[in-house]
Amino acid sequence: LRPHVKTHKLPQIVQMHLAHGVSKVKCATLAEAEMVAQTGVKDILWAYQPVGPNQTLLIDLAQRYPDVQFGCLVDNEMVARQLEAKAAAGKSRLNGWIETDKGNGRTGIVPGPGAEALAKQLSDAAALQFAGFHVYDGQFGHLAIDDRIEAANAAFAPVRAMVDRLEA
């Protein structure tokens, strides 16, 4: 669990997080990621899959802040290969979180063989390290808490099953 900086975008609040022991955050933009790196956070997840010029911008950010572990989302093998090549060329190392589709069809890869192959690809990579699965259940926010818990547990079941298979 990571607080999402997009809700406040303030270094003063990030410093409050740090003072209370929060050491990992999530960002919506690379500008937020840079602001967080400047405050001293050492583990930053950019909650998007970098494509095109944003791949280079992320690598540049990792080079400017070498003591910070940057991560991003990936949901396909092509982007993973591109990021791996660019990170290796820039002598950087990124965490790759596999974005999973939890049933809303908006983003991510469906849990199953394709996601498992992507996890293997990231596990074998030198500069793009498999960090885990990114699972967000925002489509249930409108439900009452008991219904939200039930819906989230049902949506997470395929992800849990996939993790069990990978661990085995």
PDB file of C-alpha atoms in Angstrom:
ATOM      1  CA  LEU A   1       0.000   0.000   0.000  1.00  0.00           C
ATOM      2  CA  ARG A   2       1.323   3.407  -1.015  1.00  0.00           C
ATOM      3  CA  PRO A   3      -0.179   6.852  -0.572  1.00  0.00           C
ATOM      4  CA  HIS A   4      -0.937   8.448  -3.928  1.00  0.00           C
ATOM      5  CA  VAL A   5       0.674  11.874  -4.262  1.00  0.00           C
ATOM      6  CA  LYS A   6      -1.903  13.000  -6.838  1.00  0.00           C
ATOM      7  CA  THR A   7      -4.341  13.660  -4.000  1.00  0.00           C
ATOM      8  CA  HIS A   8      -2.244  16.518  -2.606  1.00  0.00           C
ATOM      9  CA  LYS A   9       0.841  17.196  -4.823  1.00  0.00           C
ATOM     10  CA  LEU A  10       2.654  18.871  -1.919  1.00  0.00           C
ATOM     11  CA  PRO A  11       6.221  18.204  -0.741  1.00  0.00           C
ATOM     12  CA  GLN A  12       5.197  19.282   2.769  1.00  0.00           C
ATOM     13  CA  ILE A  13       2.704  16.396   2.959  1.00  0.00           C
ATOM     14  CA  VAL A  14       5.251  13.984   1.496  1.00  0.00           C
ATOM     15  CA  GLN A  15       7.607  15.065   4.306  1.00  0.00           C
ATOM     16  CA  MET A  16       4.803  14.331   6.792  1.00  0.00           C
ATOM     17  CA  HIS A  17       4.491  10.847   5.264  1.00  0.00           C
ATOM     18  CA  LEU A  18       8.224  10.310   5.723  1.00  0.00           C
ATOM     19  CA  ALA A  19       8.076  11.542   9.317  1.00  0.00           C
ATOM     20  CA  HIS A  20       5.403   8.926  10.030  1.00  0.00           C
ATOM     21  CA  GLY A  21       7.385   6.078   8.488  1.00  0.00           C
ATOM     22  CA  VAL A  22       5.864   5.985   5.013  1.00  0.00           C
ATOM     23  CA  SER A  23       8.734   5.184   2.671  1.00  0.00           C
ATOM     24  CA  LYS A  24       6.975   4.304  -0.600  1.00  0.00           C
ATOM     25  CA  VAL A  25       4.601   6.413  -2.676  1.00  0.00           C
ATOM     26  CA  LYS A  26       2.695   6.331  -5.943  1.00  0.00           C
ATOM     27  CA  CYS A  27       2.567   9.197  -8.444  1.00  0.00           C
ATOM     28  CA  ALA A  28       0.355  10.056 -11.411  1.00  0.00           C
ATOM     29  CA  THR A  29       2.922  12.144 -13.303  1.00  0.00           C
ATOM     30  CA  LEU A  30       6.672  12.258 -13.761  1.00  0.00           C
ATOM     31  CA  ALA A  31       6.628  15.804 -12.361  1.00  0.00           C
ATOM     32  CA  GLU A  32       5.112  14.409  -9.156  1.00  0.00           C
ATOM     33  CA  ALA A  33       7.747  11.653  -9.150  1.00  0.00           C
ATOM     34  CA  GLU A  34      10.528  14.214  -9.358  1.00  0.00           C
ATOM     35  CA  MET A  35       9.023  16.320  -6.575  1.00  0.00           C
ATOM     36  CA  VAL A  36       8.790  13.225  -4.370  1.00  0.00           C
ATOM     37  CA  ALA A  37      12.385  12.233  -5.157  1.00  0.00           C
ATOM     38  CA  GLN A  38      13.497  15.714  -4.088  1.00  0.00           C
ATOM     39  CA  THR A  39      11.813  15.227  -0.691  1.00  0.00           C
ATOM     40  CA  GLY A  40      13.826  12.089   0.037  1.00  0.00           C
ATOM     41  CA  VAL A  41      11.430   9.239  -0.760  1.00  0.00           C
ATOM     42  CA  LYS A  42      13.499   6.261  -1.952  1.00  0.00           C
ATOM     43  CA  ASP A  43      10.805   4.088  -3.592  1.00  0.00           C
ATOM     44  CA  ILE A  44       8.507   5.715  -6.139  1.00  0.00           C
ATOM     45  CA  LEU A  45       5.937   4.018  -8.357  1.00  0.00           C
ATOM     46  CA  TRP A  46       4.723   5.909 -11.415  1.00  0.00           C
ATOM     47  CA  ALA A  47       1.219   4.515 -11.831  1.00  0.00           C
ATOM     48  CA  TYR A  48       1.313   4.473 -15.627  1.00  0.00           C
ATOM     49  CA  GLN A  49       2.907   2.489 -18.372  1.00  0.00           C
ATOM     50  CA  PRO A  50       5.528   4.664 -20.076  1.00  0.00           C
ATOM     51  CA  VAL A  51       5.281   4.714 -23.840  1.00  0.00           C
ATOM     52  CA  GLY A  52       7.101   6.757 -26.447  1.00  0.00           C
ATOM     53  CA  PRO A  53       9.135   9.699 -25.105  1.00  0.00           C
ATOM     54  CA  ASN A  54       7.967   9.034 -21.534  1.00  0.00           C
ATOM     55  CA  GLN A  55      10.239   5.985 -21.428  1.00  0.00           C
ATOM     56  CA  THR A  56      13.280   8.208 -21.953  1.00  0.00           C
ATOM     57  CA  LEU A  57      11.973  10.763 -19.452  1.00  0.00           C
ATOM     58  CA  LEU A  58      11.610   8.047 -16.805  1.00  0.00           C
ATOM     59  CA  ILE A  59      15.149   6.779 -17.447  1.00  0.00           C
ATOM     60  CA  ASP A  60      16.453  10.358 -17.255  1.00  0.00           C
ATOM     61  CA  LEU A  61      14.710  10.775 -13.899  1.00  0.00           C
ATOM     62  CA  ALA A  62      16.273   7.546 -12.613  1.00  0.00           C
ATOM     63  CA  GLN A  63      19.708   8.800 -13.706  1.00  0.00           C
ATOM     64  CA  ARG A  64      19.247  12.163 -11.954  1.00  0.00           C
ATOM     65  CA  TYR A  65      18.222  10.422  -8.696  1.00  0.00           C
ATOM     66  CA  PRO A  66      20.351   7.255  -8.577  1.00  0.00           C
ATOM     67  CA  ASP A  67      19.601   6.626  -4.880  1.00  0.00           C
ATOM     68  CA  VAL A  68      15.850   6.361  -5.628  1.00  0.00           C
ATOM     69  CA  GLN A  69      14.202   3.167  -6.848  1.00  0.00           C
ATOM     70  CA  PHE A  70      11.737   4.147  -9.568  1.00  0.00           C
ATOM     71  CA  GLY A  71       9.050   1.830 -10.834  1.00  0.00           C
ATOM     72  CA  CYS A  72       6.314   1.902 -13.426  1.00  0.00           C
ATOM     73  CA  LEU A  73       3.471  -0.221 -14.713  1.00  0.00           C
ATOM     74  CA  VAL A  74       3.717  -2.546 -17.698  1.00  0.00           C
ATOM     75  CA  ASP A  75       1.038  -4.670 -19.293  1.00  0.00           C
ATOM     76  CA  ASN A  76       2.648  -6.020 -22.454  1.00  0.00           C
ATOM     77  CA  GLU A  77       5.861  -7.631 -23.637  1.00  0.00           C
ATOM     78  CA  MET A  78       6.708  -4.959 -26.214  1.00  0.00           C
ATOM     79  CA  VAL A  79       6.807  -2.113 -23.685  1.00  0.00           C
ATOM     80  CA  ALA A  80       8.741  -4.330 -21.268  1.00  0.00           C
ATOM     81  CA  ARG A  81      11.385  -5.013 -23.966  1.00  0.00           C
ATOM     82  CA  GLN A  82      11.627  -1.309 -24.824  1.00  0.00           C
ATOM     83  CA  LEU A  83      12.016  -0.268 -21.176  1.00  0.00           C
ATOM     84  CA  GLU A  84      14.540  -3.016 -20.504  1.00  0.00           C
ATOM     85  CA  ALA A  85      16.690  -1.875 -23.440  1.00  0.00           C
ATOM     86  CA  LYS A  86      16.507   1.810 -22.527  1.00  0.00           C
ATOM     87  CA  ALA A  87      17.158   1.204 -18.830  1.00  0.00           C
ATOM     88  CA  ALA A  88      20.140  -1.027 -19.617  1.00  0.00           C
ATOM     89  CA  ALA A  89      21.555   1.517 -22.077  1.00  0.00           C
ATOM     90  CA  GLY A  90      21.166   4.221 -19.427  1.00  0.00           C
ATOM     91  CA  LYS A  91      22.756   2.013 -16.772  1.00  0.00           C
ATOM     92  CA  SER A  92      19.578   2.287 -14.713  1.00  0.00           C
ATOM     93  CA  ARG A  93      17.386  -0.277 -13.010  1.00  0.00           C
ATOM     94  CA  LEU A  94      13.620   0.095 -12.801  1.00  0.00           C
ATOM     95  CA  ASN A  95      10.928  -1.852 -10.995  1.00  0.00           C
ATOM     96  CA  GLY A  96       8.260  -3.168 -13.324  1.00  0.00           C
ATOM     97  CA  TRP A  97       4.820  -3.701 -11.796  1.00  0.00           C
ATOM     98  CA  ILE A  98       2.442  -5.697 -13.968  1.00  0.00           C
ATOM     99  CA  GLU A  99      -0.813  -3.792 -14.330  1.00  0.00           C
ATOM    100  CA  THR A 100      -3.678  -6.266 -14.052  1.00  0.00           C
ATOM    101  CA  ASP A 101      -7.198  -5.881 -15.403  1.00  0.00           C
ATOM    102  CA  LYS A 102      -9.526  -6.510 -12.490  1.00  0.00           C
ATOM    103  CA  GLY A 103     -12.640  -6.754 -14.577  1.00  0.00           C
ATOM    104  CA  ASN A 104     -13.320  -3.157 -15.526  1.00  0.00           C
ATOM    105  CA  GLY A 105     -11.620  -3.538 -18.924  1.00  0.00           C
ATOM    106  CA  ARG A 106      -9.924  -0.151 -18.623  1.00  0.00           C
ATOM    107  CA  THR A 107      -6.242  -0.979 -18.239  1.00  0.00           C
ATOM    108  CA  GLY A 108      -3.936  -3.884 -17.706  1.00  0.00           C
ATOM    109  CA  ILE A 109      -3.483  -7.475 -18.722  1.00  0.00           C
ATOM    110  CA  VAL A 110      -5.986 -10.145 -17.749  1.00  0.00           C
ATOM    111  CA  PRO A 111      -4.589 -12.470 -15.050  1.00  0.00           C
ATOM    112  CA  GLY A 112      -3.549 -15.726 -16.683  1.00  0.00           C
ATOM    113  CA  PRO A 113      -0.983 -17.136 -19.102  1.00  0.00           C
ATOM    114  CA  GLY A 114      -0.135 -13.796 -20.749  1.00  0.00           C
ATOM    115  CA  ALA A 115       0.454 -12.068 -17.418  1.00  0.00           C
ATOM    116  CA  GLU A 116       2.453 -15.040 -16.177  1.00  0.00           C
ATOM    117  CA  ALA A 117       4.672 -14.900 -19.291  1.00  0.00           C
ATOM    118  CA  LEU A 118       5.177 -11.178 -18.714  1.00  0.00           C
ATOM    119  CA  ALA A 119       6.188 -11.865 -15.087  1.00  0.00           C
ATOM    120  CA  LYS A 120       8.748 -14.399 -16.349  1.00  0.00           C
ATOM    121  CA  GLN A 121      10.048 -11.883 -18.902  1.00  0.00           C
ATOM    122  CA  LEU A 122      10.527  -9.262 -16.192  1.00  0.00           C
ATOM    123  CA  SER A 123      12.076 -11.800 -13.821  1.00  0.00           C
ATOM    124  CA  ASP A 124      14.677 -12.656 -16.467  1.00  0.00           C
ATOM    125  CA  ALA A 125      15.445  -9.004 -17.309  1.00  0.00           C
ATOM    126  CA  ALA A 126      18.544  -7.303 -15.952  1.00  0.00           C
ATOM    127  CA  ALA A 127      17.463  -3.656 -15.889  1.00  0.00           C
ATOM    128  CA  LEU A 128      13.672  -3.990 -15.503  1.00  0.00           C
ATOM    129  CA  GLN A 129      12.991  -5.967 -12.356  1.00  0.00           C
ATOM    130  CA  PHE A 130       9.672  -7.727 -11.685  1.00  0.00           C
ATOM    131  CA  ALA A 131       8.320  -6.002  -8.589  1.00  0.00           C
ATOM    132  CA  GLY A 132       4.852  -7.511  -8.378  1.00  0.00           C
ATOM    133  CA  PHE A 133       1.328  -6.984  -9.594  1.00  0.00           C
ATOM    134  CA  HIS A 134      -0.461  -3.658  -9.516  1.00  0.00           C
ATOM    135  CA  VAL A 135      -4.069  -4.272  -8.546  1.00  0.00           C
ATOM    136  CA  TYR A 136      -6.516  -1.386  -8.277  1.00  0.00           C
ATOM    137  CA  ASP A 137     -10.195  -1.854  -7.570  1.00  0.00           C
ATOM    138  CA  GLY A 138     -11.453   1.687  -8.073  1.00  0.00           C
ATOM    139  CA  GLN A 139     -14.548   0.538  -9.933  1.00  0.00           C
ATOM    140  CA  PHE A 140     -16.031  -0.525  -6.574  1.00  0.00           C
ATOM    141  CA  GLY A 141     -15.671   2.819  -4.801  1.00  0.00           C
ATOM    142  CA  HIS A 142     -19.363   3.636  -5.100  1.00  0.00           C
ATOM    143  CA  LEU A 143     -20.471   0.493  -3.240  1.00  0.00           C
ATOM    144  CA  ALA A 144     -21.261   0.208   0.454  1.00  0.00           C
ATOM    145  CA  ILE A 145     -18.268  -1.127   2.366  1.00  0.00           C
ATOM    146  CA  ASP A 146     -19.489  -4.730   2.764  1.00  0.00           C
ATOM    147  CA  ASP A 147     -20.456  -4.921  -0.910  1.00  0.00           C
ATOM    148  CA  ARG A 148     -17.127  -3.309  -1.870  1.00  0.00           C
ATOM    149  CA  ILE A 149     -15.166  -5.903   0.102  1.00  0.00           C
ATOM    150  CA  GLU A 150     -17.127  -8.742  -1.488  1.00  0.00           C
ATOM    151  CA  ALA A 151     -16.706  -7.349  -5.010  1.00  0.00           C
ATOM    152  CA  ALA A 152     -12.996  -6.644  -4.498  1.00  0.00           C
ATOM    153  CA  ASN A 153     -12.361 -10.136  -3.134  1.00  0.00           C
ATOM    154  CA  ALA A 154     -14.123 -11.669  -6.149  1.00  0.00           C
ATOM    155  CA  ALA A 155     -12.175  -9.455  -8.581  1.00  0.00           C
ATOM    156  CA  PHE A 156      -8.862 -10.243  -6.865  1.00  0.00           C
ATOM    157  CA  ALA A 157      -9.437 -14.031  -6.906  1.00  0.00           C
ATOM    158  CA  PRO A 158      -7.921 -14.541 -10.399  1.00  0.00           C
ATOM    159  CA  VAL A 159      -4.878 -12.468  -9.391  1.00  0.00           C
ATOM    160  CA  ARG A 160      -4.424 -14.508  -6.213  1.00  0.00           C
ATOM    161  CA  ALA A 161      -4.706 -17.739  -8.213  1.00  0.00           C
ATOM    162  CA  MET A 162      -2.099 -16.470 -10.681  1.00  0.00           C
ATOM    163  CA  VAL A 163       0.280 -15.520  -7.864  1.00  0.00           C
ATOM    164  CA  ASP A 164      -0.153 -18.985  -6.355  1.00  0.00           C
ATOM    165  CA  ARG A 165       0.743 -20.588  -9.709  1.00  0.00           C
ATOM    166  CA  LEU A 166       3.806 -18.380 -10.094  1.00  0.00           C
ATOM    167  CA  GLU A 167       4.991 -19.060  -6.549  1.00  0.00           C
ATOM    168  CA  ALA A 168       4.641 -22.816  -7.158  1.00  0.00           C
TER     169      ALA A 168
END
